[in-house]
CSV table of C-alpha atoms in Angstrom, one decimal:
chain,number,residue,atom,x,y,z
A,1,MET,CA,-52.6,42.3,-60.1
A,2,SER,CA,-54.2,44.6,-62.8
A,3,ASP,CA,-57.4,42.5,-62.4
A,4,ILE,CA,-57.9,43.5,-58.7
A,5,PRO,CA,-59.2,47.2,-58.4
A,6,GLY,CA,-57.6,49.7,-56.3
A,7,GLN,CA,-54.3,48.2,-56.6
A,8,ASN,CA,-52.0,51.3,-57.6
A,9,ASP,CA,-48.7,49.6,-58.6
A,10,GLN,CA,-49.0,48.0,-62.2
A,11,PRO,CA,-47.6,44.8,-62.3
A,12,ASP,CA,-44.2,44.6,-64.5
A,13,PRO,CA,-45.0,42.5,-67.3
A,14,SER,CA,-41.4,41.1,-67.5
A,15,ASP,CA,-41.5,39.7,-63.9
A,16,PRO,CA,-42.7,35.9,-64.1
A,17,ALA,CA,-43.7,36.5,-60.8
A,18,ASN,CA,-46.6,38.0,-62.5
A,19,ASP,CA,-47.9,34.7,-64.4
A,20,PHE,CA,-50.3,33.6,-62.2
A,21,ASP,CA,-50.8,30.1,-63.8
A,22,GLU,CA,-46.7,29.4,-63.6
A,23,ILE,CA,-46.7,30.5,-59.6
A,24,ILE,CA,-50.0,28.5,-58.9
A,25,ALA,CA,-48.4,25.3,-61.1
A,26,ALA,CA,-45.5,25.6,-58.7
A,27,GLU,CA,-46.8,26.4,-55.9
A,28,THR,CA,-49.5,24.2,-55.3
A,29,THR,CA,-47.7,20.5,-55.8
A,30,ARG,CA,-48.9,19.7,-52.2
A,31,ASP,CA,-51.7,19.0,-50.1
A,32,PRO,CA,-53.4,22.1,-48.9
A,33,ASP,CA,-55.2,21.0,-46.0
A,34,LEU,CA,-52.4,19.1,-44.2
A,35,ALA,CA,-51.4,22.6,-42.4
A,36,VAL,CA,-52.3,26.3,-42.4
A,37,ILE,CA,-50.1,28.6,-44.3
A,38,GLU,CA,-48.2,30.4,-42.0
A,39,ALA,CA,-44.9,31.8,-42.2
A,40,GLY,CA,-43.2,33.5,-39.1
A,41,SER,CA,-40.6,36.6,-38.5
A,42,ARG,CA,-38.8,37.7,-35.4
A,43,THR,CA,-38.8,41.1,-36.9
A,44,LEU,CA,-39.4,42.8,-33.8
A,45,ARG,CA,-42.6,45.1,-34.0
A,46,THR,CA,-42.5,49.0,-34.8
A,47,GLN,CA,-44.5,51.7,-34.9
A,48,GLY,CA,-45.2,50.9,-38.5
A,49,GLY,CA,-47.5,48.2,-37.5
A,50,PRO,CA,-46.9,44.0,-36.9
A,51,PRO,CA,-44.5,42.3,-38.1
A,52,GLN,CA,-44.2,41.1,-41.5
A,53,ALA,CA,-43.0,37.9,-42.6
A,54,ASP,CA,-40.0,37.0,-44.1
A,55,ILE,CA,-41.1,34.7,-47.0
A,56,PRO,CA,-38.2,33.2,-49.1
A,57,GLY,CA,-39.1,33.1,-53.0
A,58,ARG,CA,-37.5,31.4,-55.7
A,59,PRO,CA,-33.4,31.4,-55.4
A,60,ALA,CA,-32.0,34.3,-57.4
A,61,ASP,CA,-29.2,32.1,-59.1
A,62,PRO,CA,-30.6,30.3,-61.8
A,63,GLU,CA,-28.0,27.5,-61.2
A,64,VAL,CA,-29.4,27.4,-57.8
A,65,ASP,CA,-33.0,27.6,-58.7
A,66,LYS,CA,-32.3,25.0,-61.4
A,67,ALA,CA,-31.1,22.6,-59.1
A,68,LEU,CA,-34.0,23.2,-56.4
A,69,ARG,CA,-36.8,22.6,-59.1
A,70,GLU,CA,-34.8,19.2,-59.6
A,71,VAL,CA,-35.0,18.2,-56.2
A,72,GLU,CA,-38.4,19.5,-56.2
A,73,ALA,CA,-39.5,17.2,-59.2
A,74,GLU,CA,-37.4,14.2,-57.7
A,75,LEU,CA,-39.9,14.7,-54.0
A,76,ALA,CA,-43.1,15.2,-56.5
A,77,THR,CA,-42.3,11.2,-57.7
A,78,ARG,CA,-43.1,9.9,-54.2
A,79,TRP,CA,-46.4,9.5,-52.4
A,80,GLY,CA,-48.2,12.9,-51.7
A,81,GLU,CA,-49.3,14.1,-48.7
A,82,THR,CA,-52.8,12.7,-49.1
A,83,LYS,CA,-51.7,9.3,-49.5
A,84,LEU,CA,-51.0,7.5,-46.2
A,85,GLU,CA,-49.9,4.0,-45.2
A,86,PRO,CA,-50.2,4.1,-41.0
A,87,SER,CA,-46.5,3.3,-40.2
A,88,VAL,CA,-43.3,4.8,-38.9
A,89,ALA,CA,-41.8,1.7,-40.1
A,90,ARG,CA,-39.9,3.9,-42.9
A,91,ILE,CA,-39.1,6.5,-41.6
A,92,ALA,CA,-37.7,4.3,-38.5
A,93,ALA,CA,-35.7,2.8,-40.8
A,94,LEU,CA,-34.2,5.8,-42.8
A,95,MET,CA,-33.4,7.3,-39.3
A,96,ASP,CA,-31.7,4.2,-38.3
A,97,VAL,CA,-29.1,4.2,-41.1
A,98,LEU,CA,-28.6,8.0,-40.6
A,99,GLY,CA,-26.9,7.1,-37.1
A,100,GLU,CA,-30.5,8.6,-35.3
A,101,PRO,CA,-30.3,12.2,-35.9
A,102,GLN,CA,-33.4,13.2,-33.9
A,103,ARG,CA,-31.9,11.8,-31.0
A,104,SER,CA,-28.8,14.8,-31.2
A,105,TYR,CA,-31.2,17.2,-29.3
A,106,PRO,CA,-34.5,17.5,-27.2
A,107,SER,CA,-38.0,18.4,-28.9
A,108,ILE,CA,-41.0,20.3,-28.4
A,109,HIS,CA,-43.6,17.7,-30.4
A,110,ILE,CA,-46.8,19.3,-31.5
A,111,THR,CA,-50.5,17.8,-32.2
A,112,GLY,CA,-53.9,18.9,-32.5
A,113,THR,CA,-56.5,20.0,-35.2
A,114,ASN,CA,-56.1,23.8,-35.2
A,115,GLY,CA,-53.3,26.4,-33.9
A,116,LYS,CA,-50.4,24.1,-34.2
A,117,THR,CA,-48.3,26.1,-36.8
A,118,SER,CA,-49.0,29.5,-35.2
A,119,THR,CA,-48.6,27.9,-31.2
A,120,ALA,CA,-45.2,26.6,-33.3
A,121,ARG,CA,-44.1,29.7,-34.1
A,122,MET,CA,-44.8,31.1,-31.0
A,123,ILE,CA,-42.7,28.5,-28.9
A,124,GLU,CA,-39.9,28.8,-31.5
A,125,ALA,CA,-39.7,32.7,-30.7
A,126,LEU,CA,-39.7,32.4,-26.9
A,127,LEU,CA,-36.9,29.5,-27.3
A,128,GLY,CA,-35.1,32.1,-29.8
A,129,ALA,CA,-35.7,35.1,-27.5
A,130,PHE,CA,-33.7,32.9,-24.6
A,131,GLU,CA,-31.1,32.5,-27.1
A,132,LEU,CA,-31.6,28.9,-27.8
A,133,ARG,CA,-30.8,27.7,-31.2
A,134,THR,CA,-33.6,26.5,-32.7
A,135,GLY,CA,-34.9,24.0,-35.6
A,136,ARG,CA,-38.9,24.3,-36.5
A,137,TYR,CA,-40.5,21.9,-39.0
A,138,THR,CA,-43.8,22.6,-40.0
A,139,SER,CA,-45.8,22.3,-43.3
A,140,PRO,CA,-47.2,23.0,-45.9
A,141,HIS,CA,-45.1,25.9,-47.4
A,142,VAL,CA,-46.2,29.2,-48.6
A,143,GLN,CA,-43.7,29.9,-51.7
A,144,SER,CA,-40.6,27.9,-51.7
A,145,ILE,CA,-40.5,24.0,-49.9
A,146,THR,CA,-37.6,25.2,-47.8
A,147,GLU,CA,-40.2,27.1,-45.5
A,148,ARG,CA,-40.4,23.6,-44.1
A,149,ILE,CA,-37.2,23.9,-42.1
A,150,SER,CA,-36.2,26.4,-40.4
A,151,LEU,CA,-33.0,27.5,-38.0
A,152,ASP,CA,-33.2,30.2,-35.9
A,153,GLY,CA,-36.7,31.3,-37.0
A,154,ALA,CA,-35.6,31.2,-40.7
A,155,ALA,CA,-36.0,29.2,-43.6
A,156,ILE,CA,-33.0,27.3,-44.4
A,157,SER,CA,-31.5,28.5,-48.1
A,158,ALA,CA,-31.6,26.8,-51.0
A,159,GLU,CA,-28.2,25.8,-51.4
A,160,ARG,CA,-28.6,24.3,-47.9
A,161,PHE,CA,-32.1,22.8,-48.8
A,162,ILE,CA,-30.4,21.1,-52.0
A,163,GLU,CA,-27.2,19.6,-49.8
A,164,THR,CA,-29.4,18.3,-47.0
A,165,TYR,CA,-31.2,16.4,-49.9
A,166,GLN,CA,-28.1,15.3,-51.5
A,167,ASP,CA,-26.4,14.2,-48.4
A,168,ILE,CA,-29.4,11.7,-47.2
A,169,LYS,CA,-30.2,10.7,-51.0
A,170,PRO,CA,-28.1,7.7,-50.8
A,171,TYR,CA,-30.0,6.5,-47.3
A,172,VAL,CA,-33.3,7.2,-49.1
A,173,GLU,CA,-32.8,4.7,-51.6
A,174,MET,CA,-31.6,2.4,-49.5
A,175,VAL,CA,-34.1,2.4,-47.5
A,176,ASP,CA,-36.8,2.5,-50.6
A,177,ALA,CA,-35.3,-0.5,-51.7
A,178,ARG,CA,-35.4,-2.7,-48.2
A,179,GLN,CA,-39.1,-1.4,-48.0
A,180,GLU,CA,-42.6,-2.2,-49.2
A,181,TYR,CA,-43.4,1.0,-50.3
A,182,ARG,CA,-40.8,3.7,-51.0
A,183,LEU,CA,-40.7,6.5,-48.6
A,184,SER,CA,-43.3,9.6,-49.1
A,185,PHE,CA,-42.8,13.2,-49.7
A,186,PHE,CA,-43.5,13.8,-46.1
A,187,GLU,CA,-41.3,11.0,-45.1
A,188,VAL,CA,-38.5,12.3,-46.9
A,189,LEU,CA,-38.6,15.8,-45.8
A,190,THR,CA,-39.0,14.7,-42.3
A,191,GLY,CA,-35.6,13.1,-42.3
A,192,MET,CA,-34.2,16.2,-43.8
A,193,ALA,CA,-35.4,17.9,-41.1
A,194,TYR,CA,-33.8,16.0,-38.3
A,195,ALA,CA,-30.5,15.6,-40.3
A,196,ALA,CA,-30.5,19.4,-41.1
A,197,PHE,CA,-31.1,19.9,-37.3
A,198,ALA,CA,-28.4,17.5,-36.0
A,199,ASP,CA,-26.1,19.2,-38.9
A,200,ALA,CA,-26.8,22.9,-37.4
A,201,PRO,CA,-26.6,21.6,-34.6
A,202,VAL,CA,-29.6,23.0,-32.6
A,203,ASP,CA,-30.6,23.5,-28.6
A,204,VAL,CA,-34.1,22.1,-29.7
A,205,ALA,CA,-36.5,20.9,-32.3
A,206,VAL,CA,-40.0,22.4,-32.4
A,207,VAL,CA,-42.2,19.9,-34.4
A,208,GLU,CA,-45.8,19.8,-35.7
A,209,VAL,CA,-47.0,16.7,-36.4
A,210,GLY,CA,-48.4,16.5,-40.4
A,211,MET,CA,-51.3,14.5,-39.4
A,212,GLY,CA,-52.8,12.7,-36.4
A,213,GLY,CA,-49.9,11.2,-34.3
A,214,SER,CA,-48.9,7.6,-33.6
A,215,TRP,CA,-48.3,6.8,-37.1
A,216,ASP,CA,-47.2,10.1,-38.1
A,217,ALA,CA,-43.6,10.4,-39.8
A,218,THR,CA,-42.7,13.0,-37.0
A,219,ASN,CA,-43.4,10.7,-34.3
A,220,VAL,CA,-39.5,9.0,-34.2
A,221,ILE,CA,-38.9,11.6,-31.5
A,222,ASP,CA,-39.2,11.3,-28.0
A,223,GLY,CA,-40.7,15.2,-27.3
A,224,ASP,CA,-39.8,16.1,-23.3
A,225,VAL,CA,-42.6,18.2,-23.9
A,226,ALA,CA,-46.1,17.0,-26.1
A,227,VAL,CA,-48.2,20.1,-26.9
A,228,VAL,CA,-51.8,19.2,-27.6
A,229,THR,CA,-53.8,22.1,-29.5
A,230,PRO,CA,-57.6,22.1,-29.7
A,231,ILE,CA,-59.1,18.9,-31.0
A,232,ASP,CA,-61.7,19.3,-33.3
A,233,LEU,CA,-63.2,17.4,-36.4
A,234,ASP,CA,-61.0,17.3,-39.5
A,235,HIS,CA,-59.6,14.4,-41.4
A,236,THR,CA,-62.4,12.1,-39.9
A,237,ASP,CA,-61.7,9.4,-42.6
A,238,ARG,CA,-58.5,8.9,-41.5
A,239,LEU,CA,-58.7,9.6,-37.4
A,240,GLY,CA,-61.6,8.9,-36.2
A,241,SER,CA,-65.3,10.4,-36.6
A,242,THR,CA,-65.2,11.9,-32.9
A,243,PRO,CA,-63.2,13.9,-30.6
A,244,GLY,CA,-62.2,11.3,-28.7
A,245,GLU,CA,-61.4,8.8,-31.6
A,246,ILE,CA,-59.1,11.5,-32.6
A,247,ALA,CA,-57.5,12.1,-29.7
A,248,THR,CA,-56.7,8.4,-29.3
A,249,GLU,CA,-54.4,8.5,-32.3
A,250,LYS,CA,-52.9,12.3,-31.3
A,251,ALA,CA,-52.5,10.6,-28.3
A,252,GLY,CA,-49.1,8.9,-29.8
A,253,ILE,CA,-47.0,11.6,-29.4
A,254,VAL,CA,-46.8,11.6,-25.5
A,255,LYS,CA,-44.0,9.7,-24.3
A,256,GLN,CA,-42.4,8.3,-21.2
A,257,ASP,CA,-41.9,10.5,-18.2
A,258,ALA,CA,-42.9,13.9,-20.9
A,259,THR,CA,-44.6,17.0,-19.9
A,260,VAL,CA,-48.1,17.4,-21.6
A,261,ILE,CA,-49.5,20.7,-22.0
A,262,LEU,CA,-53.0,20.3,-22.7
A,263,ALA,CA,-55.1,23.3,-24.5
A,264,GLN,CA,-58.9,23.2,-23.9
A,265,GLN,CA,-60.5,20.2,-25.1
A,266,PRO,CA,-63.7,18.8,-25.5
A,267,VAL,CA,-64.2,16.3,-22.3
A,268,ASP,CA,-63.9,12.9,-24.3
A,269,ALA,CA,-60.6,14.2,-25.9
A,270,ALA,CA,-59.5,15.3,-23.0
A,271,GLN,CA,-60.4,11.8,-20.8
A,272,VAL,CA,-58.1,10.2,-23.6
A,273,MET,CA,-55.3,12.7,-22.9
A,274,LEU,CA,-55.1,12.0,-19.6
A,275,LYS,CA,-55.3,8.3,-19.3
A,276,LYS,CA,-52.3,8.6,-21.6
A,277,ALA,CA,-50.2,10.4,-19.5
A,278,VAL,CA,-51.5,8.1,-16.6
A,279,ASP,CA,-50.6,5.2,-18.7
A,280,VAL,CA,-46.8,6.5,-19.4
A,281,ASN,CA,-46.2,8.6,-16.0
A,282,ALA,CA,-45.9,12.0,-18.0
A,283,THR,CA,-46.9,15.2,-15.9
A,284,VAL,CA,-50.1,17.1,-17.5
A,285,ALA,CA,-50.6,20.9,-17.4
A,286,ARG,CA,-54.1,21.9,-18.8
A,287,GLU,CA,-55.3,25.3,-20.0
A,288,GLY,CA,-57.7,26.5,-17.7
A,289,LEU,CA,-55.9,24.9,-14.3
A,290,GLU,CA,-52.2,25.1,-14.3
A,291,PHE,CA,-52.2,27.8,-17.1
A,292,GLY,CA,-54.5,30.3,-19.2
A,293,VAL,CA,-55.5,33.6,-20.5
A,294,VAL,CA,-56.2,35.9,-17.6
A,295,ALA,CA,-57.3,38.9,-19.8
A,296,ARG,CA,-57.4,40.4,-23.4
A,297,GLN,CA,-58.0,43.3,-24.7
A,298,VAL,CA,-58.1,44.5,-28.3
A,299,ALA,CA,-54.6,46.9,-29.6
A,300,VAL,CA,-53.7,48.0,-32.8
A,301,GLY,CA,-52.7,45.5,-34.8
A,302,GLY,CA,-53.6,42.6,-32.6
A,303,GLN,CA,-53.7,42.4,-29.0
A,304,LEU,CA,-52.6,43.3,-25.3
A,305,VAL,CA,-52.6,40.1,-23.2
A,306,THR,CA,-52.1,38.4,-19.4
A,307,LEU,CA,-51.3,35.2,-19.1
A,308,ARG,CA,-51.1,32.9,-16.2
A,309,GLY,CA,-48.1,30.3,-16.9
A,310,LEU,CA,-46.6,27.5,-15.0
A,311,GLY,CA,-44.7,29.9,-13.1
A,312,GLY,CA,-47.0,32.9,-12.2
A,313,GLU,CA,-48.6,35.8,-14.4
A,314,TYR,CA,-47.0,37.7,-17.5
A,315,THR,CA,-48.4,40.8,-17.8
A,316,GLU,CA,-49.2,43.3,-20.5
A,317,ILE,CA,-48.0,41.1,-23.3
A,318,TYR,CA,-48.4,42.6,-27.2
A,319,LEU,CA,-49.6,39.6,-29.6
A,320,PRO,CA,-49.6,41.0,-33.2
A,321,LEU,CA,-52.4,38.4,-34.0
A,322,HIS,CA,-56.3,39.0,-33.9
A,323,GLY,CA,-58.5,36.5,-32.3
A,324,ALA,CA,-59.1,35.2,-28.6
A,325,HIS,CA,-57.8,31.7,-30.1
A,326,GLN,CA,-54.3,33.5,-30.8
A,327,ALA,CA,-54.3,34.8,-27.1
A,328,HIS,CA,-54.8,30.9,-25.9
A,329,ASN,CA,-52.1,29.8,-28.7
A,330,ALA,CA,-50.1,32.2,-26.8
A,331,ALA,CA,-50.8,30.7,-23.4
A,332,VAL,CA,-50.0,27.6,-24.3
A,333,ALA,CA,-47.1,28.4,-26.1
A,334,LEU,CA,-45.3,29.7,-23.1
A,335,ALA,CA,-46.5,27.0,-20.5
A,336,ALA,CA,-44.6,24.4,-23.3
A,337,VAL,CA,-41.5,26.7,-23.0
A,338,GLU,CA,-42.0,27.4,-19.3
A,339,ALA,CA,-42.0,23.5,-19.1
A,340,PHE,CA,-39.0,22.8,-21.2
A,341,PHE,CA,-36.9,25.2,-18.8
A,342,GLY,CA,-38.6,23.4,-15.8
A,343,VAL,CA,-40.7,26.0,-14.7
A,344,GLY,CA,-42.9,25.0,-12.2
A,345,ALA,CA,-40.7,21.6,-11.4
A,346,GLN,CA,-37.1,22.2,-10.9
A,347,ARG,CA,-37.5,26.1,-10.7
A,348,PRO,CA,-40.0,28.1,-9.2
A,349,GLU,CA,-39.7,31.4,-10.7
A,350,PRO,CA,-40.9,32.3,-13.9
A,351,LEU,CA,-39.5,33.1,-17.0
A,352,ASP,CA,-37.9,36.9,-17.5
A,353,ILE,CA,-40.9,39.0,-18.5
A,354,ASP,CA,-39.2,41.6,-20.9
A,355,THR,CA,-37.8,38.6,-22.9
A,356,VAL,CA,-41.2,36.8,-23.1
A,357,ARG,CA,-42.8,40.3,-24.3
A,358,LYS,CA,-40.0,40.7,-26.8
A,359,ALA,CA,-40.5,37.1,-27.9
A,360,PHE,CA,-44.1,37.4,-28.5
A,361,ALA,CA,-44.2,41.0,-30.1
A,362,ALA,CA,-41.8,39.3,-32.9
A,363,VAL,CA,-44.7,36.4,-34.0
A,364,ALA,CA,-46.0,36.7,-38.0
A,365,SER,CA,-48.7,34.9,-39.2
A,366,PRO,CA,-49.3,35.0,-42.6
A,367,GLY,CA,-52.7,33.5,-43.7
A,368,ARG,CA,-54.3,33.9,-39.8
A,369,MET,CA,-56.3,37.1,-40.1
A,370,GLU,CA,-53.7,38.5,-42.2
A,371,VAL,CA,-54.4,41.9,-43.7
A,372,VAL,CA,-53.0,42.3,-47.4
A,373,ARG,CA,-55.0,45.7,-48.5
A,374,ARG,CA,-56.8,48.4,-47.7
A,375,SER,CA,-59.8,50.8,-49.0
A,376,PRO,CA,-61.6,48.3,-48.5
A,377,THR,CA,-59.4,46.1,-46.2
A,378,VAL,CA,-58.9,42.3,-47.3
A,379,VAL,CA,-58.3,39.8,-44.9
A,380,LEU,CA,-56.8,36.4,-45.6
A,381,ASP,CA,-57.5,33.0,-43.4
A,382,ALA,CA,-57.0,29.6,-43.8
A,383,ALA,CA,-59.7,28.4,-42.2
A,384,HIS,CA,-60.9,25.1,-43.6
A,385,ASN,CA,-63.2,23.3,-41.3
A,386,PRO,CA,-66.1,24.3,-39.2
A,387,ALA,CA,-64.0,24.5,-35.8
A,388,GLY,CA,-61.6,26.9,-37.4
A,389,ALA,CA,-64.5,29.0,-39.2
A,390,ARG,CA,-66.2,29.7,-35.8
A,391,VAL,CA,-63.3,31.0,-34.1
A,392,THR,CA,-62.4,33.1,-37.1
A,393,ALA,CA,-65.9,34.3,-37.7
A,394,GLU,CA,-65.5,35.8,-34.0
A,395,ALA,CA,-62.2,37.1,-34.8
A,396,VAL,CA,-62.8,39.1,-38.0
A,397,GLY,CA,-66.0,40.7,-35.7
A,398,GLU,CA,-64.0,41.5,-32.9
A,399,ALA,CA,-60.6,43.2,-34.7
A,400,PHE,CA,-62.1,44.9,-37.4
A,401,GLN,CA,-66.1,46.1,-37.0
A,402,PHE,CA,-67.0,46.0,-40.7
A,403,SER,CA,-70.0,47.6,-41.3
A,404,ARG,CA,-70.6,45.4,-44.4
A,405,LEU,CA,-68.2,42.1,-44.7
A,406,ILE,CA,-68.3,40.2,-48.0
A,407,GLY,CA,-67.2,36.5,-48.2
A,408,VAL,CA,-64.8,34.7,-51.1
A,409,VAL,CA,-64.8,31.4,-50.4
A,410,GLY,CA,-63.4,28.5,-51.9
A,411,ALA,CA,-63.0,24.9,-50.4
A,412,SER,CA,-61.7,21.3,-51.0
A,413,GLY,CA,-64.2,19.0,-51.5
A,414,ASP,CA,-63.1,16.7,-48.9
A,415,LYS,CA,-63.8,18.9,-46.2
A,416,ASN,CA,-67.3,19.8,-44.2
A,417,VAL,CA,-67.9,22.8,-46.1
A,418,ARG,CA,-71.7,22.9,-45.2
A,419,GLY,CA,-70.7,23.2,-41.3
A,420,LEU,CA,-68.1,26.0,-42.6
A,421,LEU,CA,-70.5,27.8,-44.7
A,422,GLU,CA,-73.0,27.8,-41.2
A,423,ALA,CA,-70.3,29.1,-39.2
A,424,PHE,CA,-69.7,32.3,-41.6
A,425,GLU,CA,-73.1,32.8,-42.4
A,426,PRO,CA,-73.8,35.0,-39.3
A,427,VAL,CA,-70.7,37.6,-40.3
A,428,PHE,CA,-71.0,37.7,-44.4
A,429,ALA,CA,-73.6,39.8,-46.1
A,430,GLU,CA,-72.8,38.3,-49.2
A,431,VAL,CA,-70.6,35.4,-50.3
A,432,VAL,CA,-69.0,35.1,-53.5
A,433,VAL,CA,-68.1,31.3,-54.0
A,434,THR,CA,-65.5,30.2,-56.1
A,435,GLN,CA,-62.4,27.5,-56.5
A,436,ASN,CA,-58.6,27.3,-56.4
A,437,SER,CA,-56.6,25.1,-59.1
A,438,SER,CA,-55.9,22.3,-56.5
A,439,HIS,CA,-57.6,19.1,-58.0
A,440,ARG,CA,-59.0,18.5,-54.7
A,441,ALA,CA,-61.4,22.2,-54.7
A,442,MET,CA,-65.0,21.7,-55.2
A,443,ASP,CA,-66.6,22.9,-58.2
A,444,ALA,CA,-67.7,26.3,-57.5
A,445,ASP,CA,-71.2,25.5,-58.7
A,446,GLU,CA,-71.7,22.5,-56.3
A,447,LEU,CA,-70.3,24.9,-53.5
A,448,ALA,CA,-72.8,27.3,-54.7
A,449,GLY,CA,-75.6,25.0,-54.0
A,450,ILE,CA,-74.6,24.1,-50.4
A,451,ALA,CA,-74.4,28.2,-50.3
A,452,VAL,CA,-77.7,29.0,-51.3
A,453,GLU,CA,-79.4,26.5,-49.0
A,454,VAL,CA,-76.9,28.4,-46.4
A,455,PHE,CA,-77.2,32.1,-47.0
A,456,GLY,CA,-80.3,32.1,-49.5
A,457,GLU,CA,-80.1,32.7,-53.1
A,458,ASP,CA,-80.0,36.8,-53.0
A,459,ARG,CA,-76.9,36.2,-51.0
A,460,VAL,CA,-74.7,34.3,-53.1
A,461,GLN,CA,-72.6,34.9,-56.1
A,462,VAL,CA,-70.8,32.6,-58.1
A,463,GLU,CA,-67.4,33.3,-59.6
A,464,PRO,CA,-65.2,30.2,-60.3
A,465,ARG,CA,-61.9,32.3,-61.2
A,466,LEU,CA,-60.6,33.3,-58.0
A,467,PRO,CA,-59.3,37.0,-59.7
A,468,ASP,CA,-62.7,37.3,-60.8
A,469,ALA,CA,-63.8,36.4,-57.6
A,470,LEU,CA,-61.7,38.5,-55.8
A,471,GLU,CA,-62.9,41.6,-57.9
A,472,ALA,CA,-66.2,41.1,-57.6
A,473,ALA,CA,-66.3,41.1,-53.8
A,474,ILE,CA,-63.8,44.1,-53.5
A,475,THR,CA,-66.6,45.9,-55.7
A,476,LEU,CA,-69.2,44.6,-53.5
A,477,ALA,CA,-67.6,45.7,-50.4
A,478,GLU,CA,-67.1,49.6,-52.4
A,479,GLU,CA,-70.4,49.9,-52.6
A,480,GLU,CA,-70.4,50.7,-48.7
A,481,GLY,CA,-68.3,54.0,-50.1
A,482,GLU,CA,-64.8,54.6,-49.3
A,483,PHE,CA,-65.1,55.5,-45.6
A,484,ALA,CA,-68.1,53.5,-44.7
A,485,GLY,CA,-66.1,50.2,-43.3
A,486,GLY,CA,-66.8,47.6,-45.8
A,487,GLY,CA,-64.2,44.4,-46.0
A,488,VAL,CA,-63.5,41.6,-47.6
A,489,LEU,CA,-62.5,37.8,-45.9
A,490,VAL,CA,-60.8,35.4,-48.4
A,491,THR,CA,-61.3,31.7,-46.7
A,492,GLY,CA,-62.2,28.1,-46.9
A,493,SER,CA,-59.0,26.4,-48.2
A,494,VAL,CA,-55.2,26.7,-47.5
A,495,ILE,CA,-54.8,27.2,-51.4
A,496,THR,CA,-57.3,29.5,-51.6
A,497,VAL,CA,-55.7,32.1,-49.4
A,498,GLY,CA,-52.4,30.9,-50.8
A,499,GLU,CA,-53.3,32.0,-54.0
A,500,ALA,CA,-55.4,35.0,-53.3
A,501,ARG,CA,-52.0,36.1,-51.2
A,502,LEU,CA,-50.3,35.8,-54.3
A,503,LEU,CA,-52.9,37.6,-56.6
A,504,LEU,CA,-52.8,40.6,-54.1
A,505,GLY,CA,-48.9,40.8,-53.9
A,506,LYS,CA,-47.8,39.5,-51.3
A,507,GLY,CA,-44.9,37.3,-51.3
């Protein structure tokens, strides 16, 4: 975009994608903080760097685009993802009239606070590398609503998305008429995903919860494997005020006789999960005991890791993602796939190491420590709670060695903004506070007031418009000189990262 310094390519004024207001209006009609902005790719790593995510844009065919917009408009009339009524009655009724499509394939169900989508994409890549047809359901989307439903590692086509919606629409209306409340936006999409997976058909579904577990719309499946990524404080108004209380809700995805893959957890959360496993006769594999990260070292574009799985060690695995947290996500994903194949139970031998290496080398994760510009380097990371901010702060220091890092922060008003800023304070030389276009965005001046208390007045700059904030941060980073190693980290909210990604020419 022309108002971002250092961009050599001039925008095409005839291209509607360059109309920022129109783009953002189209791309932010969703809850920004229920999941991470990420989209995966199964393209193998090349010498040119880590894999690039294949994120679909609007359909090229005007008629298809019009039809997709009509579906999006109909879905937008339903409860959004921030309005919840804790019950699975409506989605269960929809599954019933659809003939229980979610029962026609095995599934891996994923809950937790941070790392769910990255872990889902790694699981998907591993299963695909072993020649299984996968369906993946994650949220929210980056550019196109179709990204939420994936087959074989790629978002379903707009045509297929429209067809799936039209197929289930009469049944949705039938359920609406019988329930106290209409099916929500997320519930209808969940029904679409489960129907699309059955129609494909898939060999296995990889399903990420929207929020929580017990009453999440996805929880009409009986996951053969239940994955629990690290639990921390987020959505405390809905899920609980301690990790243990939050774990009680998330434990709802653990079903009778399942296998639970448990990432490292706070003690009270681990206790809740282990008790639930005993209650339903589930088998538990715990990170740090039955599986984990043996070794890791920084590599160009990512890291080289050795993982201990349920079947033994897997050495020299290249992971094109930055940060210790992604290595731990990889260990969880590997254990989940091993458990799905019966490694450590029915079969003693580990998975084929070359296939595992090939799969992990294919993982991409936009919006998670993603480099979108050089000279100076601009990194995007969708950390939006203190736990996510802490691992991001650690990862950016390890991966980039910036001599001076400028932060661009735009946060949602319902988050622990002070905790997020405090996590970044040791690594930001200065911070430019801004706000995104979401109605939930914290006002830039209000955010600045908190930032001044954390950073001091001399280290805080206020730019309410995100393009201005990016320009200001890049200018500050360039003061270090072309070869001095200044950088910019854009963070604080999923929407902030998504809008910055569009502004900086990605997607």
